[in-house]
Amino acid sequence: MLFYLRGQLAKLYPRVVDLLVPQNFEAKIGFATLRELLEQLCLSALGRQYVAKMQFNTNHEQLSKLLAQTDEFRQLLAGGSEFPGAHYYDVSVHLKRASLPGAYLDVAAFFEVKMSLRTIRSALTFFTHAPENLYPTLRLLGIGIQADRNLLAALDKVVDDDGHVRDDASPLLRQVRQELIQRQGQLRKQIASVLRHAKSEGWIPGDAEPTIRGGRLVLPVIAEHKRRVRGLIHDESASGQTVFIEPSEVFELNNDIKDLENAYQRELIRILTSLTDQLRPHLPDLRRAYSYLGLLDFIRAKARLARELDAQLPELSSRPLIRWRGVRHPVLALTFKEQNKAAGKDAEKREVVPLDIELTPEQRILVISGPNAGGKSVSLKTVGLVQYMLQCGLLIPCDDYSEAGMFEDILLDIGDEQSLENDLSTYSSHLLAMKQFVTVANKKSLVLIDEFGTGTEPSLGGAIAEAVLEQLNQARAFGVITTHYTNLKNFAEKTDGLVNGAMRYDPERLQPLYRLEIGKPGSSFAIEIARKIGLPRQLVERATQLVGKDKIRYDRLLEGLEKDKTELETKLRDTEKLQNGLRKFTQEYLDLKKNLEDTRTETLREAKHQAKKLLQNTNQQIEATIGEIRRSQADKDVTKQAREKLDTFVRQELQTEPPKARPTRELAEPGTLAAGDRVAILGQDGHGEVVSVKGKTAEVLFGGMKTLVKVNQLEKLSRAEVRDREATARKTAAANTGGPSLNLTGRMADFSPTLDLRGERAEDALTKLMVYVDDAVMFGIPEMKILHGRGNGVLRQVVRDYLRQTRAVASVGDEHADRGGDGVTLAVLK
């Protein structure tokens, strides 16, 4: 049966499909499911009204705006912005009632108007305060929309955020309310006194409480004692055993309360009537505001659907074009998503196989062939449904860099549409569709035909189908056609404007792969499938003879190509996986190498600094000892004390502690290590975790870095040893924290790019220069100046000789003549 979408549009919406769309088109293509889902995603009836009006659109400018609005709202939701998402009320009935002179709205209606107006103002404020480059098309929707602040304040003065009337809505209302509360308190006390007396006399059950009958407070009295309680009987229970009596003691209080309630109601109606009169002049603005609110609800629902489908905005062209990357059937994707959620985390996940489809002016009609249940019809429906989605203003489930065009007609022939009432067979219905196709199809039509030519004698059906396909090609129509007929595959192979496509199939496992490959025809694999499933051999051989050698050779060629392609793809995937692993390991090695080099440089620099400092202290101690001996004129006792003092200094400052003896252990063997074991490199304090073991090499994770280590260089650690090492590492880190050598921030802040060595002895100057250069390298200083003066040139020579030997120094030279000339050495660091 033909499902025919033709652009014949109303003046307001030119080129939008109108009356020519059959009612069941959307159900056939699968769009009805998406429309229902959109209605569920709307927050109000306002948005659902827009969903019902959504139509196929052929106006490029208008469609571009619709898609941009949806894409901007999708970005808004993805960014986690706090956009108002509550109180999307449809108040059209209330506004209609308010338009009648003398009518008034009740409290519930004013609550809905107030809260929804607040939502509208919040939405307008959101887009006003957003950066100008964000949400430009959504911001334009709010132009001219008004939600009067004074009206909202008037509504808020009467109705609170819980939907109740405020006590201070008017002075009289407050006074009546206070008197009413006072009288109700008196009534409760009075009737409680009567209730206690009646219970003590046994006239009322012990667990009974006062209740309401006819709007008045009464007591439930046992029927046989009703004459003992003075008052008015209002009602009795269904069994007749209980009588509800209003005691005479509370007559006046009940009357007062009734009068106050009537007065309260009169004042409330006066307030609501006045508020309705205040609302009535704003009705035109309010209708536009609520239309805006419904549109936001509709766009929000489309954006939420786009997020569910992981949909994108393709590059939109005004001409017919399909160049989709990774497109997925939306309904199938949602179905699999729900099934995966229901199946649980451990179950195998089902995913839609994405398709790459391209229809261009040079390659307009795609002829898809392949085995049954291989995905041909799903591919065809995907094209029709996704294109229809796009031209209804919905984002489509495709990958980045996809392009999409616009069609004025969609012609769809799918399924069995035979009609007993019209004496129409299946094939006749297909022929009727073909007749209409060749009549109306043009260069802006999209033709979708499933199982082209079936339903009659194959040779005749194939011939008619080929003639129709030729006519559609001459009309330069676009389309997707599925078939099993060889003559159509051959026609597509040799005809410009047509291209073959094949649904991939695994002939070894008899499983469809659901992947579309454009450029070659597919095989039905009928003989191969019959042989694989165990059909009697003589039947298969007879069928082969009847088909003919050429046909068998053709199918076997396709089968061989399919096997070769599958094997090649498997090898390519394995190769790519290996390459990715190699790149990963290479990067990890380079990162580890860089980290080790940086650590080594920093360690050497710090050690050199500490050694120089220690050497300086040692020289000072030696000089002090020599001076003390000289001053005492080598007195024996004084000399002995000086030497003992020097020895004590040497023991305290220069003597290093011997390394702790580690228990001897056997070297690890390849078979003794497994993933997850804790190990350490021989002679090192740190430890790591084994990731994998391959032969004599183990991959070990030290901190956040992986490295490859020979197994015989590792020692396996027990849990106790791991805890001991971690405790030692924490103590060491705590001891080092805050030390002077680690206060790099302070040292960097005090560092000067100029070092003044004038007047220094050569030895002292060299010591200061070495420390200064190390600090400059560590802090990343680009260049430094050393002031040494001219003099006899000795200090300058010492400075420059050292700088030229330092690898971190790129160049050494004189400063500019105006700034000291050769009395200042300018050094540039690498």
PDB file of C-alpha atoms in Angstrom, residues 23-197:
ATOM      1  CA  GLN A  23      -3.728   8.129   9.033  1.00  0.00           C
ATOM      2  CA  ASN A  24      -1.611   5.026   9.520  1.00  0.00           C
ATOM      3  CA  PHE A  25       1.566   6.322   7.859  1.00  0.00           C
ATOM      4  CA  GLU A  26       3.281   7.083  11.144  1.00  0.00           C
ATOM      5  CA  ALA A  27       2.281   3.723  12.580  1.00  0.00           C
ATOM      6  CA  LYS A  28       3.794   1.923   9.559  1.00  0.00           C
ATOM      7  CA  ILE A  29       7.062   3.787   9.672  1.00  0.00           C
ATOM      8  CA  GLY A  30       7.275   3.644  13.491  1.00  0.00           C
ATOM      9  CA  PHE A  31       6.898   7.376  14.164  1.00  0.00           C
ATOM     10  CA  ALA A  32       3.708   6.912  16.191  1.00  0.00           C
ATOM     11  CA  THR A  33       5.813   5.349  18.943  1.00  0.00           C
ATOM     12  CA  LEU A  34       8.069   8.411  19.073  1.00  0.00           C
ATOM     13  CA  ARG A  35       5.072  10.760  19.134  1.00  0.00           C
ATOM     14  CA  GLU A  36       3.633   8.860  22.106  1.00  0.00           C
ATOM     15  CA  LEU A  37       6.970   9.009  23.898  1.00  0.00           C
ATOM     16  CA  LEU A  38       7.162  12.764  23.306  1.00  0.00           C
ATOM     17  CA  GLU A  39       3.726  13.176  24.863  1.00  0.00           C
ATOM     18  CA  GLN A  40       4.926  11.267  27.940  1.00  0.00           C
ATOM     19  CA  LEU A  41       8.002  13.487  28.192  1.00  0.00           C
ATOM     20  CA  CYS A  42       5.900  16.669  28.234  1.00  0.00           C
ATOM     21  CA  LEU A  43       5.125  18.202  31.632  1.00  0.00           C
ATOM     22  CA  SER A  44       1.709  19.566  30.721  1.00  0.00           C
ATOM     23  CA  ALA A  45      -1.184  19.432  28.297  1.00  0.00           C
ATOM     24  CA  LEU A  46       0.231  22.639  26.772  1.00  0.00           C
ATOM     25  CA  GLY A  47       3.272  20.756  25.481  1.00  0.00           C
ATOM     26  CA  ARG A  48       1.195  17.760  24.379  1.00  0.00           C
ATOM     27  CA  GLN A  49      -0.883  20.046  22.179  1.00  0.00           C
ATOM     28  CA  TYR A  50       2.271  20.988  20.286  1.00  0.00           C
ATOM     29  CA  VAL A  51       3.218  17.314  19.973  1.00  0.00           C
ATOM     30  CA  ALA A  52      -0.155  16.623  18.355  1.00  0.00           C
ATOM     31  CA  LYS A  53       0.411  19.478  15.866  1.00  0.00           C
ATOM     32  CA  MET A  54       3.933  18.361  14.888  1.00  0.00           C
ATOM     33  CA  GLN A  55       4.104  17.845  11.102  1.00  0.00           C
ATOM     34  CA  PHE A  56       6.439  17.002   8.250  1.00  0.00           C
ATOM     35  CA  ASN A  57       8.066  20.289   7.216  1.00  0.00           C
ATOM     36  CA  THR A  58       9.674  21.204   3.896  1.00  0.00           C
ATOM     37  CA  ASN A  59      10.535  24.844   4.653  1.00  0.00           C
ATOM     38  CA  HIS A  60      14.305  24.973   5.116  1.00  0.00           C
ATOM     39  CA  GLU A  61      14.441  28.210   7.123  1.00  0.00           C
ATOM     40  CA  GLN A  62      11.640  27.170   9.456  1.00  0.00           C
ATOM     41  CA  LEU A  63      13.030  23.660   9.933  1.00  0.00           C
ATOM     42  CA  SER A  64      16.492  25.042  10.698  1.00  0.00           C
ATOM     43  CA  LYS A  65      15.000  27.129  13.533  1.00  0.00           C
ATOM     44  CA  LEU A  66      13.071  24.163  14.943  1.00  0.00           C
ATOM     45  CA  LEU A  67      16.185  21.980  14.947  1.00  0.00           C
ATOM     46  CA  ALA A  68      18.343  24.752  16.438  1.00  0.00           C
ATOM     47  CA  GLN A  69      15.831  25.265  19.273  1.00  0.00           C
ATOM     48  CA  THR A  70      15.909  21.568  20.113  1.00  0.00           C
ATOM     49  CA  ASP A  71      19.691  21.379  19.920  1.00  0.00           C
ATOM     50  CA  GLU A  72      20.129  24.421  22.177  1.00  0.00           C
ATOM     51  CA  PHE A  73      17.767  22.949  24.770  1.00  0.00           C
ATOM     52  CA  ARG A  74      19.667  19.650  24.545  1.00  0.00           C
ATOM     53  CA  GLN A  75      22.880  21.525  25.352  1.00  0.00           C
ATOM     54  CA  LEU A  76      21.068  23.312  28.192  1.00  0.00           C
ATOM     55  CA  LEU A  77      20.045  19.996  29.755  1.00  0.00           C
ATOM     56  CA  ALA A  78      23.474  18.451  29.190  1.00  0.00           C
ATOM     57  CA  GLY A  79      25.145  21.408  30.911  1.00  0.00           C
ATOM     58  CA  GLY A  80      23.153  20.831  34.102  1.00  0.00           C
ATOM     59  CA  SER A  81      21.691  24.364  34.156  1.00  0.00           C
ATOM     60  CA  GLU A  82      18.860  24.934  36.635  1.00  0.00           C
ATOM     61  CA  PHE A  83      16.048  25.671  34.209  1.00  0.00           C
ATOM     62  CA  PRO A  84      12.527  25.852  35.755  1.00  0.00           C
ATOM     63  CA  GLY A  85      10.934  22.419  35.465  1.00  0.00           C
ATOM     64  CA  ALA A  86       7.785  22.626  37.600  1.00  0.00           C
ATOM     65  CA  HIS A  87       4.317  24.177  37.521  1.00  0.00           C
ATOM     66  CA  TYR A  88       3.700  23.875  33.786  1.00  0.00           C
ATOM     67  CA  TYR A  89      -0.081  24.260  34.254  1.00  0.00           C
ATOM     68  CA  ASP A  90      -2.601  24.521  31.440  1.00  0.00           C
ATOM     69  CA  VAL A  91      -4.861  27.375  32.620  1.00  0.00           C
ATOM     70  CA  SER A  92      -6.737  27.910  29.364  1.00  0.00           C
ATOM     71  CA  VAL A  93     -10.031  26.927  31.057  1.00  0.00           C
ATOM     72  CA  HIS A  94      -9.411  29.427  33.865  1.00  0.00           C
ATOM     73  CA  LEU A  95      -8.587  32.217  31.408  1.00  0.00           C
ATOM     74  CA  LYS A  96     -11.743  31.478  29.454  1.00  0.00           C
ATOM     75  CA  ARG A  97     -13.823  31.716  32.647  1.00  0.00           C
ATOM     76  CA  ALA A  98     -12.062  34.907  33.705  1.00  0.00           C
ATOM     77  CA  SER A  99     -13.036  36.554  30.413  1.00  0.00           C
ATOM     78  CA  LEU A 100     -16.728  36.469  31.452  1.00  0.00           C
ATOM     79  CA  PRO A 101     -17.816  39.715  33.197  1.00  0.00           C
ATOM     80  CA  GLY A 102     -18.896  39.129  36.799  1.00  0.00           C
ATOM     81  CA  ALA A 103     -17.284  35.664  36.992  1.00  0.00           C
ATOM     82  CA  TYR A 104     -14.507  34.879  39.424  1.00  0.00           C
ATOM     83  CA  LEU A 105     -11.822  32.177  39.725  1.00  0.00           C
ATOM     84  CA  ASP A 106     -11.513  29.951  42.761  1.00  0.00           C
ATOM     85  CA  VAL A 107      -8.417  29.660  44.938  1.00  0.00           C
ATOM     86  CA  ALA A 108      -7.088  26.539  43.162  1.00  0.00           C
ATOM     87  CA  ALA A 109      -7.293  28.297  39.780  1.00  0.00           C
ATOM     88  CA  PHE A 110      -5.436  31.360  41.068  1.00  0.00           C
ATOM     89  CA  PHE A 111      -2.768  29.084  42.552  1.00  0.00           C
ATOM     90  CA  GLU A 112      -2.143  27.460  39.143  1.00  0.00           C
ATOM     91  CA  VAL A 113      -2.059  30.855  37.418  1.00  0.00           C
ATOM     92  CA  LYS A 114       0.344  32.270  39.992  1.00  0.00           C
ATOM     93  CA  MET A 115       2.796  29.350  39.996  1.00  0.00           C
ATOM     94  CA  SER A 116       2.827  28.963  36.197  1.00  0.00           C
ATOM     95  CA  LEU A 117       3.336  32.726  35.738  1.00  0.00           C
ATOM     96  CA  ARG A 118       6.281  32.483  38.093  1.00  0.00           C
ATOM     97  CA  THR A 119       7.674  29.656  35.910  1.00  0.00           C
ATOM     98  CA  ILE A 120       7.260  31.826  32.798  1.00  0.00           C
ATOM     99  CA  ARG A 121       9.090  34.751  34.440  1.00  0.00           C
ATOM    100  CA  SER A 122      11.880  32.413  35.596  1.00  0.00           C
ATOM    101  CA  ALA A 123      12.308  31.058  32.061  1.00  0.00           C
ATOM    102  CA  LEU A 124      12.468  34.567  30.571  1.00  0.00           C
ATOM    103  CA  THR A 125      14.975  35.604  33.230  1.00  0.00           C
ATOM    104  CA  PHE A 126      17.100  32.502  32.572  1.00  0.00           C
ATOM    105  CA  PHE A 127      17.549  33.321  28.888  1.00  0.00           C
ATOM    106  CA  THR A 128      18.008  37.055  29.583  1.00  0.00           C
ATOM    107  CA  HIS A 129      20.871  36.427  31.994  1.00  0.00           C
ATOM    108  CA  ALA A 130      22.528  33.690  29.899  1.00  0.00           C
ATOM    109  CA  PRO A 131      25.613  34.664  27.843  1.00  0.00           C
ATOM    110  CA  GLU A 132      24.685  36.142  24.469  1.00  0.00           C
ATOM    111  CA  ASN A 133      26.335  33.355  22.497  1.00  0.00           C
ATOM    112  CA  LEU A 134      24.222  30.714  24.271  1.00  0.00           C
ATOM    113  CA  TYR A 135      20.653  29.799  23.267  1.00  0.00           C
ATOM    114  CA  PRO A 136      20.118  32.526  20.600  1.00  0.00           C
ATOM    115  CA  THR A 137      17.026  30.925  19.028  1.00  0.00           C
ATOM    116  CA  LEU A 138      15.473  30.088  22.403  1.00  0.00           C
ATOM    117  CA  ARG A 139      16.024  33.676  23.540  1.00  0.00           C
ATOM    118  CA  LEU A 140      14.139  34.934  20.468  1.00  0.00           C
ATOM    119  CA  LEU A 141      11.052  32.956  21.489  1.00  0.00           C
ATOM    120  CA  GLY A 142      10.643  35.183  24.565  1.00  0.00           C
ATOM    121  CA  ILE A 143      10.455  38.460  22.621  1.00  0.00           C
ATOM    122  CA  GLY A 144       7.110  40.112  23.304  1.00  0.00           C
ATOM    123  CA  ILE A 145       6.162  37.717  26.118  1.00  0.00           C
ATOM    124  CA  GLN A 146       4.986  39.498  29.264  1.00  0.00           C
ATOM    125  CA  ALA A 147       4.225  38.194  32.743  1.00  0.00           C
ATOM    126  CA  ASP A 148       3.287  41.347  34.656  1.00  0.00           C
ATOM    127  CA  ARG A 149       5.134  41.659  37.959  1.00  0.00           C
ATOM    128  CA  ASN A 150       2.347  43.640  39.619  1.00  0.00           C
ATOM    129  CA  LEU A 151      -0.214  41.005  38.677  1.00  0.00           C
ATOM    130  CA  LEU A 152       2.015  38.293  40.097  1.00  0.00           C
ATOM    131  CA  ALA A 153       2.413  40.312  43.318  1.00  0.00           C
ATOM    132  CA  ALA A 154      -1.362  40.724  43.588  1.00  0.00           C
ATOM    133  CA  LEU A 155      -1.861  36.973  43.179  1.00  0.00           C
ATOM    134  CA  ASP A 156       0.823  36.251  45.766  1.00  0.00           C
ATOM    135  CA  LYS A 157      -0.849  38.606  48.246  1.00  0.00           C
ATOM    136  CA  VAL A 158      -3.997  36.460  48.202  1.00  0.00           C
ATOM    137  CA  VAL A 159      -2.728  32.885  47.600  1.00  0.00           C
ATOM    138  CA  ASP A 160       0.391  31.391  49.215  1.00  0.00           C
ATOM    139  CA  ASP A 161       2.776  28.853  47.642  1.00  0.00           C
ATOM    140  CA  ASP A 162       0.821  25.947  49.152  1.00  0.00           C
ATOM    141  CA  GLY A 163      -2.428  26.936  47.463  1.00  0.00           C
ATOM    142  CA  HIS A 164      -4.104  28.383  50.558  1.00  0.00           C
ATOM    143  CA  VAL A 165      -5.663  31.818  51.063  1.00  0.00           C
ATOM    144  CA  ARG A 166      -3.476  34.099  53.136  1.00  0.00           C
ATOM    145  CA  ASP A 167      -5.005  35.280  56.423  1.00  0.00           C
ATOM    146  CA  ASP A 168      -3.952  38.849  55.649  1.00  0.00           C
ATOM    147  CA  ALA A 169      -5.509  38.940  52.165  1.00  0.00           C
ATOM    148  CA  SER A 170      -7.700  41.771  53.573  1.00  0.00           C
ATOM    149  CA  PRO A 171      -8.180  43.377  57.039  1.00  0.00           C
ATOM    150  CA  LEU A 172     -11.763  42.090  57.291  1.00  0.00           C
ATOM    151  CA  LEU A 173     -10.694  38.584  56.327  1.00  0.00           C
ATOM    152  CA  ARG A 174      -8.037  38.619  59.042  1.00  0.00           C
ATOM    153  CA  GLN A 175     -10.537  39.883  61.652  1.00  0.00           C
ATOM    154  CA  VAL A 176     -13.120  37.240  60.735  1.00  0.00           C
ATOM    155  CA  ARG A 177     -10.471  34.550  60.719  1.00  0.00           C
ATOM    156  CA  GLN A 178      -9.228  35.509  64.199  1.00  0.00           C
ATOM    157  CA  GLU A 179     -12.778  35.590  65.635  1.00  0.00           C
ATOM    158  CA  LEU A 180     -13.497  32.248  64.012  1.00  0.00           C
ATOM    159  CA  ILE A 181     -10.426  30.692  65.606  1.00  0.00           C
ATOM    160  CA  GLN A 182     -11.420  32.158  68.981  1.00  0.00           C
ATOM    161  CA  ARG A 183     -14.972  30.787  68.796  1.00  0.00           C
ATOM    162  CA  GLN A 184     -13.730  27.369  67.652  1.00  0.00           C
ATOM    163  CA  GLY A 185     -11.427  27.235  70.672  1.00  0.00           C
ATOM    164  CA  GLN A 186     -14.291  28.048  73.018  1.00  0.00           C
ATOM    165  CA  LEU A 187     -16.432  25.430  71.303  1.00  0.00           C
ATOM    166  CA  ARG A 188     -13.810  22.740  71.754  1.00  0.00           C
ATOM    167  CA  LYS A 189     -13.451  23.501  75.466  1.00  0.00           C
ATOM    168  CA  GLN A 190     -17.223  23.543  76.036  1.00  0.00           C
ATOM    169  CA  ILE A 191     -17.957  20.355  74.183  1.00  0.00           C
ATOM    170  CA  ALA A 192     -14.977  18.640  75.854  1.00  0.00           C
ATOM    171  CA  SER A 193     -16.596  19.381  79.219  1.00  0.00           C
ATOM    172  CA  VAL A 194     -19.921  17.910  78.075  1.00  0.00           C
ATOM    173  CA  LEU A 195     -18.122  14.899  76.610  1.00  0.00           C
ATOM    174  CA  ARG A 196     -16.291  14.145  79.877  1.00  0.00           C
ATOM    175  CA  HIS A 197     -19.532  14.290  81.886  1.00  0.00           C
TER     176      HIS A 197
END
